[in-house]
XYZ file of N, CA and C in Angstrom:
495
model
N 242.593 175.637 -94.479
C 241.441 176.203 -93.798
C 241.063 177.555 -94.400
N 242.024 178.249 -94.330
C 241.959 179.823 -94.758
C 241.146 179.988 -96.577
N 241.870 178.830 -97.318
C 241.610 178.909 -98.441
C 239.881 178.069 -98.965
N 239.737 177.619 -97.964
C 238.169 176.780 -97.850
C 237.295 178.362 -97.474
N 237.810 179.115 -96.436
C 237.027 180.268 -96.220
C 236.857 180.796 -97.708
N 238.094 181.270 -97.868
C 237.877 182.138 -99.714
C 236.896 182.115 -100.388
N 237.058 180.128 -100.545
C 236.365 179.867 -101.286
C 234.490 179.745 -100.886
N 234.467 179.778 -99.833
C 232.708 180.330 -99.747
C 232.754 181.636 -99.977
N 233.213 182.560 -99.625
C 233.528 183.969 -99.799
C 233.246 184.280 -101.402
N 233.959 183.282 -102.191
C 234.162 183.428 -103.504
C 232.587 183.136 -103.907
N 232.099 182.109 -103.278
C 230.579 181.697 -103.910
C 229.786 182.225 -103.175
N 229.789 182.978 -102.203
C 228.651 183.870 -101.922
C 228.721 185.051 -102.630
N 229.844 185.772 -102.932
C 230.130 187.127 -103.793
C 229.191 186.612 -104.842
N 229.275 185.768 -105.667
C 228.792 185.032 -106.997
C 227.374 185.621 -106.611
N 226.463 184.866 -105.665
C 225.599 184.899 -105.190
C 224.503 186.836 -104.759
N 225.862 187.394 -104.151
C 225.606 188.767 -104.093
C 225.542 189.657 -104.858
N 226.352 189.344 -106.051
C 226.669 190.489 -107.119
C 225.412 190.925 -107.411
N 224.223 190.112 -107.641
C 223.355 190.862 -107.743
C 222.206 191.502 -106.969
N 222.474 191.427 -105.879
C 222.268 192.336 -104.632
C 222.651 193.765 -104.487
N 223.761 194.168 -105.481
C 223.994 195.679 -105.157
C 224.340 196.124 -106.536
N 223.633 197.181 -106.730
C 223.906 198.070 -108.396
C 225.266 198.916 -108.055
N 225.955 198.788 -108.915
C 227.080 199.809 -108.766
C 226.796 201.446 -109.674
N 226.589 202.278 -109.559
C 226.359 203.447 -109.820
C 227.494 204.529 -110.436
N 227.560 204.803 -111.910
C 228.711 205.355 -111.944
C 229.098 206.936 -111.531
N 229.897 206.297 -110.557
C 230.404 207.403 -109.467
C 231.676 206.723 -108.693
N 232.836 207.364 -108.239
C 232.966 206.756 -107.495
C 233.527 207.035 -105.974
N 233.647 206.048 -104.770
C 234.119 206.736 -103.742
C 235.091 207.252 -103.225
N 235.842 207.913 -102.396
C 236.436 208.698 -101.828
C 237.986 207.775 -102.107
N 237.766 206.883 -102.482
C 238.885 205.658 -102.142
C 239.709 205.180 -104.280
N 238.418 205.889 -104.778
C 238.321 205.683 -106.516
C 237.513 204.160 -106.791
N 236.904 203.586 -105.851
C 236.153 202.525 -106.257
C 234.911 202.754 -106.456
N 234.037 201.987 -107.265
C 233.045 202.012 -107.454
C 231.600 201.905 -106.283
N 231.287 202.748 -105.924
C 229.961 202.919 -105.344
C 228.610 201.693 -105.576
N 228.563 201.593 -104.817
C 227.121 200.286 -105.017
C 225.930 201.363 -104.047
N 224.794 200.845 -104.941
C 223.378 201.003 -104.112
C 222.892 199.757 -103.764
N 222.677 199.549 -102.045
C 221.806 198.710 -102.144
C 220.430 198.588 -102.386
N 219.952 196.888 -102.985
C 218.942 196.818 -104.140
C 218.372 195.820 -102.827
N 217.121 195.157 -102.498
C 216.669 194.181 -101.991
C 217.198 194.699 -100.606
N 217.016 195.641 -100.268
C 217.595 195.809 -98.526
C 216.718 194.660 -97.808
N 215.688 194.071 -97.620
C 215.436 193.382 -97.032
C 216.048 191.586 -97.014
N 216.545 191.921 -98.140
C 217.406 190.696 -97.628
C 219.059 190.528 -97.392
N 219.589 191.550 -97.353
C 220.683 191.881 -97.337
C 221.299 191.375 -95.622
N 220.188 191.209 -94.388
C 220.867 190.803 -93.257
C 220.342 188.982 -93.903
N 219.824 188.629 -94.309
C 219.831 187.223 -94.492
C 221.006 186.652 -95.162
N 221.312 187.607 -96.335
C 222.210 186.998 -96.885
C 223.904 187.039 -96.035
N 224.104 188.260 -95.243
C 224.759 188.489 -94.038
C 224.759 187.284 -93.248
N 223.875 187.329 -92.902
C 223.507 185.643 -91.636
C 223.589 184.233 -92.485
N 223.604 183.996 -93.865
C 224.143 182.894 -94.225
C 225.578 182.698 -94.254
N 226.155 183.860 -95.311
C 227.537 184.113 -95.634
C 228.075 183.602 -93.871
N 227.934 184.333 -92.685
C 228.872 184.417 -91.386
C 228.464 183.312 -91.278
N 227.018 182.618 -91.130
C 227.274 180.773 -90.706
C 227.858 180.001 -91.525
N 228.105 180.150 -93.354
C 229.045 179.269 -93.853
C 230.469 179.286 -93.517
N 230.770 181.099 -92.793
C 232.507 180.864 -92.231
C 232.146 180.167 -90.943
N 231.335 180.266 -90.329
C 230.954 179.538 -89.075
C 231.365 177.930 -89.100
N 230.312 177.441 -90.256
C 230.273 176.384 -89.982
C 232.065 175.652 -90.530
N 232.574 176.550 -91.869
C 233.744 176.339 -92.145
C 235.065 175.773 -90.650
N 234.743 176.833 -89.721
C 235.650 176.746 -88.458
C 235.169 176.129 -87.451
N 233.982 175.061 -87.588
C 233.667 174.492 -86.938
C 232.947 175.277 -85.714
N 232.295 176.025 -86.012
C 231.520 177.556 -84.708
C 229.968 177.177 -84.894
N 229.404 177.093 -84.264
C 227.556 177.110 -84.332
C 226.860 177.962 -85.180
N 225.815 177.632 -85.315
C 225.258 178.732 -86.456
C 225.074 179.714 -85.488
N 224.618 180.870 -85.765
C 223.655 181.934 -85.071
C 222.698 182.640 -85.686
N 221.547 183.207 -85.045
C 220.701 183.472 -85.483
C 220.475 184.956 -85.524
N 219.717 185.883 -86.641
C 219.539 187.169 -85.901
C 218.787 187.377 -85.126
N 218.791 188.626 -84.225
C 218.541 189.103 -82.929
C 218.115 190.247 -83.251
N 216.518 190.405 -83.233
C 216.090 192.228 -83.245
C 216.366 192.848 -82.771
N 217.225 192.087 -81.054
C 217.207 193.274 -80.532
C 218.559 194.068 -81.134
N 219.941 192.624 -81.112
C 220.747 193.083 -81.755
C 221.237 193.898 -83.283
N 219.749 193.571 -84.344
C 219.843 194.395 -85.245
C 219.568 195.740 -84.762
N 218.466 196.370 -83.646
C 218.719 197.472 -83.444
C 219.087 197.888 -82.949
N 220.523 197.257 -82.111
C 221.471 198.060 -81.906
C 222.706 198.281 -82.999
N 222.633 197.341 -83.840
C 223.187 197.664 -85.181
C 222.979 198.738 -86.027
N 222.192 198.919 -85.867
C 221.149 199.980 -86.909
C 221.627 201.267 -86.487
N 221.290 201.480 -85.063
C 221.591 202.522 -84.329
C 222.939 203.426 -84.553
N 223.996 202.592 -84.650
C 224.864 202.448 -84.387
C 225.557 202.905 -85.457
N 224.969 201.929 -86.802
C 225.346 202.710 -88.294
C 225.097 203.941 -88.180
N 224.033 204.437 -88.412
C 223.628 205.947 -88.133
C 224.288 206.790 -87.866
N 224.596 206.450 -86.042
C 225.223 207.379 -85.524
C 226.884 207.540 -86.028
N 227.196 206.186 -86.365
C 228.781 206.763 -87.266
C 228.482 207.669 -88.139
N 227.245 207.305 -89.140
C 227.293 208.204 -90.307
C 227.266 209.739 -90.203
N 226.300 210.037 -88.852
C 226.590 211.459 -88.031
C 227.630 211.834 -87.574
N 228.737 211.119 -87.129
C 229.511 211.124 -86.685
C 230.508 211.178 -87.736
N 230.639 210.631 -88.661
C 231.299 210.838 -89.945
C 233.196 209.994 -89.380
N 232.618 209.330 -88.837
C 233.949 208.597 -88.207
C 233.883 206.556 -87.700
N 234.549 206.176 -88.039
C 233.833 204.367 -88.025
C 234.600 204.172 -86.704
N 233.893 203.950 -85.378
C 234.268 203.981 -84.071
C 233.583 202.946 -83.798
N 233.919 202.563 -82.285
C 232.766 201.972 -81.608
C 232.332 202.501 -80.693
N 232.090 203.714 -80.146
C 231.409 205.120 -79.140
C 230.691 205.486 -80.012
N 229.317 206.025 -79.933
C 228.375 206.661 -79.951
C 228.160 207.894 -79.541
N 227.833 208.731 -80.367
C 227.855 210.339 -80.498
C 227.735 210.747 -78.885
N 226.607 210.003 -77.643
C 226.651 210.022 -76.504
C 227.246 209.368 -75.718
N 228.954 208.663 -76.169
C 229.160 208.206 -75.469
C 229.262 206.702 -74.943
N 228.075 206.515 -75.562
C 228.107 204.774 -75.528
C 228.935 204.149 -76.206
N 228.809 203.513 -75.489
C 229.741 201.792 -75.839
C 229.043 200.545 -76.250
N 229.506 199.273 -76.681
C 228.831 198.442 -77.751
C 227.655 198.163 -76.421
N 228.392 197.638 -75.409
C 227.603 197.220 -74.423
C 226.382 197.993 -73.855
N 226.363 199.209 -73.981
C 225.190 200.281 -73.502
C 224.367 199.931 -74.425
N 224.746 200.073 -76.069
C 223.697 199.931 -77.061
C 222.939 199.177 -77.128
N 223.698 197.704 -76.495
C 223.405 196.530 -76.654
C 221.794 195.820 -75.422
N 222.417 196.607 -73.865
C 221.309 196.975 -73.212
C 220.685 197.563 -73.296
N 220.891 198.647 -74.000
C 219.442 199.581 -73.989
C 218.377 198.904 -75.104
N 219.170 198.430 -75.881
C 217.707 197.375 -76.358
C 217.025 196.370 -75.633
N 217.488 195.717 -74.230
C 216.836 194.766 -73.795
C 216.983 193.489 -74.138
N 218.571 193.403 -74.982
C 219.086 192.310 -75.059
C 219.085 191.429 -73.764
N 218.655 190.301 -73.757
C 218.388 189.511 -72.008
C 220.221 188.725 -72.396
N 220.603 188.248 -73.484
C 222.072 187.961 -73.198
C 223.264 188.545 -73.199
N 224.463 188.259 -73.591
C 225.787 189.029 -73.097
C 226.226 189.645 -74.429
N 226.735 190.788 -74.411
C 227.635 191.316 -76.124
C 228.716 190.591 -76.270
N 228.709 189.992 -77.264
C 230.834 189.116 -77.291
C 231.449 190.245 -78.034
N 231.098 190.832 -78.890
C 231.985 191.626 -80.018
C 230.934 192.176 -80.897
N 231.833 193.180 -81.688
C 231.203 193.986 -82.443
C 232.090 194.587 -83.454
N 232.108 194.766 -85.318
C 232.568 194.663 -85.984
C 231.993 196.018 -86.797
N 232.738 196.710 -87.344
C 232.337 197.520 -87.917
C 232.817 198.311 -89.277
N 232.638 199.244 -90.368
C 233.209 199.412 -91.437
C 232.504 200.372 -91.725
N 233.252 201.384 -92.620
C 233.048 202.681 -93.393
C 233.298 201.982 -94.741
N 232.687 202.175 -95.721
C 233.029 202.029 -97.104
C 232.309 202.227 -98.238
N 232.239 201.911 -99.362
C 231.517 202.040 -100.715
C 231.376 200.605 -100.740
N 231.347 199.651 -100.399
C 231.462 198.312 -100.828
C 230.365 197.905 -100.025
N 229.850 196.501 -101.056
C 228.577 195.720 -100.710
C 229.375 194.741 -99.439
N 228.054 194.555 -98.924
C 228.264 193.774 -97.897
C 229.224 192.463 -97.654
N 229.031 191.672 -98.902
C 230.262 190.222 -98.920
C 231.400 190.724 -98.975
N 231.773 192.231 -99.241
C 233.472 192.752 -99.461
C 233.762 193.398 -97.980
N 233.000 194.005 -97.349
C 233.247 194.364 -96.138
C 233.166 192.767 -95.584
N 232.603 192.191 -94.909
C 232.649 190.686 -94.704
C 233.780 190.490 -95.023
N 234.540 190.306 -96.331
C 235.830 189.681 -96.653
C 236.802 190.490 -95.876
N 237.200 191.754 -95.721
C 237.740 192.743 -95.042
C 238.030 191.984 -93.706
N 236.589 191.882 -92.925
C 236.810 191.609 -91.689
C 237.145 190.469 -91.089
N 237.126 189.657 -92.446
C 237.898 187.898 -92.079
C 239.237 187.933 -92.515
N 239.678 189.269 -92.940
C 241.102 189.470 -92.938
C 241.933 189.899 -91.770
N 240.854 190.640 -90.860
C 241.249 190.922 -90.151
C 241.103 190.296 -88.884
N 242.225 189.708 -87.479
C 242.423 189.078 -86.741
C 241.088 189.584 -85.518
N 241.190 190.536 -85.202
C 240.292 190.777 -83.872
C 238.513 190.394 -84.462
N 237.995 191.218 -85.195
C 236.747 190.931 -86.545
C 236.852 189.722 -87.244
N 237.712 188.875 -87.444
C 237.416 187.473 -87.448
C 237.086 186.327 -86.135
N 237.705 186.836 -85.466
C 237.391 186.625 -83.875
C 235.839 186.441 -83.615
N 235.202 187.933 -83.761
C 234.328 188.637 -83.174
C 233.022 187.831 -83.981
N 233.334 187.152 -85.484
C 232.259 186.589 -86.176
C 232.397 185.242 -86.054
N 233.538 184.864 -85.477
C 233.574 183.029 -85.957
C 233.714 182.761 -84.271
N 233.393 183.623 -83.182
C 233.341 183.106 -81.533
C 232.027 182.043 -81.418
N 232.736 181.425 -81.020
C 232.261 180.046 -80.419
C 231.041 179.788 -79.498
N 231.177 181.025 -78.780
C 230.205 181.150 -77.540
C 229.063 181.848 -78.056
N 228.988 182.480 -79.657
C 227.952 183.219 -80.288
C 227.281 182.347 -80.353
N 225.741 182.949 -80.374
C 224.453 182.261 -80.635
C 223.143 183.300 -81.273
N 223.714 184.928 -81.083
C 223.056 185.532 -81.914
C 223.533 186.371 -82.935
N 223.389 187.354 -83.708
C 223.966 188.041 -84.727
C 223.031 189.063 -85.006
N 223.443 190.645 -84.647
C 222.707 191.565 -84.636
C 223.369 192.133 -86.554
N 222.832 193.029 -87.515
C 223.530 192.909 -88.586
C 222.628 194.216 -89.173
N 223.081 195.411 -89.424
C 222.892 196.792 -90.023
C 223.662 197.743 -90.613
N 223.178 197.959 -91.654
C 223.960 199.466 -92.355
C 222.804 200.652 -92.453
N 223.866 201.377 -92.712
C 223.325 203.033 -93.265
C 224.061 203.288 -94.188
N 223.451 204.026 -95.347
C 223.965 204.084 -96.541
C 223.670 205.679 -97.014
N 224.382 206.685 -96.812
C 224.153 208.300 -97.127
C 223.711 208.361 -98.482
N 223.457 209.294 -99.196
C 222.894 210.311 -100.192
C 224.054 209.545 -101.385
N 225.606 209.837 -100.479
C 226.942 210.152 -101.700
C 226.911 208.283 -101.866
N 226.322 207.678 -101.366
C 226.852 205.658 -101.741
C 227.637 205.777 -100.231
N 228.428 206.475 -99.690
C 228.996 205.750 -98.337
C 227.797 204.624 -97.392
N 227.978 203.537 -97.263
C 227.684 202.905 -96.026
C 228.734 202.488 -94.777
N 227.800 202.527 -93.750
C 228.445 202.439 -92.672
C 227.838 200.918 -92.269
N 228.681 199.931 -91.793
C 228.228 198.680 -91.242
C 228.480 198.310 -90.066
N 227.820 197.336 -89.218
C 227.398 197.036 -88.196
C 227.430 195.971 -87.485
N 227.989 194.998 -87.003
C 227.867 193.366 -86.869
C 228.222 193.153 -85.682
N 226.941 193.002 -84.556
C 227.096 192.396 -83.051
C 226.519 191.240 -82.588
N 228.029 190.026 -82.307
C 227.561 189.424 -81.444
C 227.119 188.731 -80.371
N 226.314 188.209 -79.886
C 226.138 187.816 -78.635
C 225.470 186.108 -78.636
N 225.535 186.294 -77.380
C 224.969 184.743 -76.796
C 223.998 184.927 -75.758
């Protein structure tokens, strides 16, 4: 199972590489810095990549959610102000406040998040490594997918991934 994931992982990277310029510089970590190129398609390609692990684990597709991208959005930001990868908000909030104050009419399941220099399919890979953030993208009861970064001056982006039903 695990190694069927990889391997979409492996052919969407294929697919992404040229989605993000790497810039020689590098981040805080000694890796290479990416700019993203095509920001407008960068939550599509987001929302395919999570329905091919989707459909891999047998989970429904989901769709994005404006409202949930802007609480994604929001959210990047305010880490990047915040200069810390949390899930509280400079005021306090929580995924669930963010999530209503957009006027989401359904429920938050989870919410996934990342500090890094890395394009989007490597954070993605990150978080299907990880047990709670693999959870949070391959839940069963999802039916939408909110999906945003912020990306500073120095190449840091901050990422974003909420979902709901």
């Amino acid at each position: 199972m695990m190694t069927r994931v990889f391997l979409i992982l492996a052919a969407a990277f294929v697919t992404l590489a040229a989605a993000c310029t790497p810039v020689p510089q590098t981040g805080e970590g000694g890796g290479t810095v990416y700019r993203i190129r095509n920001a407008d398609k960068v939550q599509i390609r987001m929302l395919d990549s999570v329905n091919a692990l989707r459909q891999a684990a047998s989970a429904p597709q989901v769709q994005l959610n404006a409202q949930l991208n802007a609480a994604a959005a929001t959210h990047s930001r305010d880490m990047s102000v915040q200069n810390r990868p949390w899930h509280f908000g400079s005021d306090g909030s929580s995924p669930l406040d963010r999530v209503a104050r957009t006027g989401y009419p359904g429920s938050m399941l989870g919410e996934a998040i990342s500090e890094t220099y890395e394009n989007e399919l490597q954070t993605l890979t990150a978080w299907m490594e990880d047990r709670g953030t693999r959870a949070v993208i391959l839940d069963p009861k999802a039916t939408n997918m909110g999906f945003s970064w912020y990306q500073e001056p120095n190449g840091k982006i901050w990422w974003t991934l909420v979902m709901g039903n």
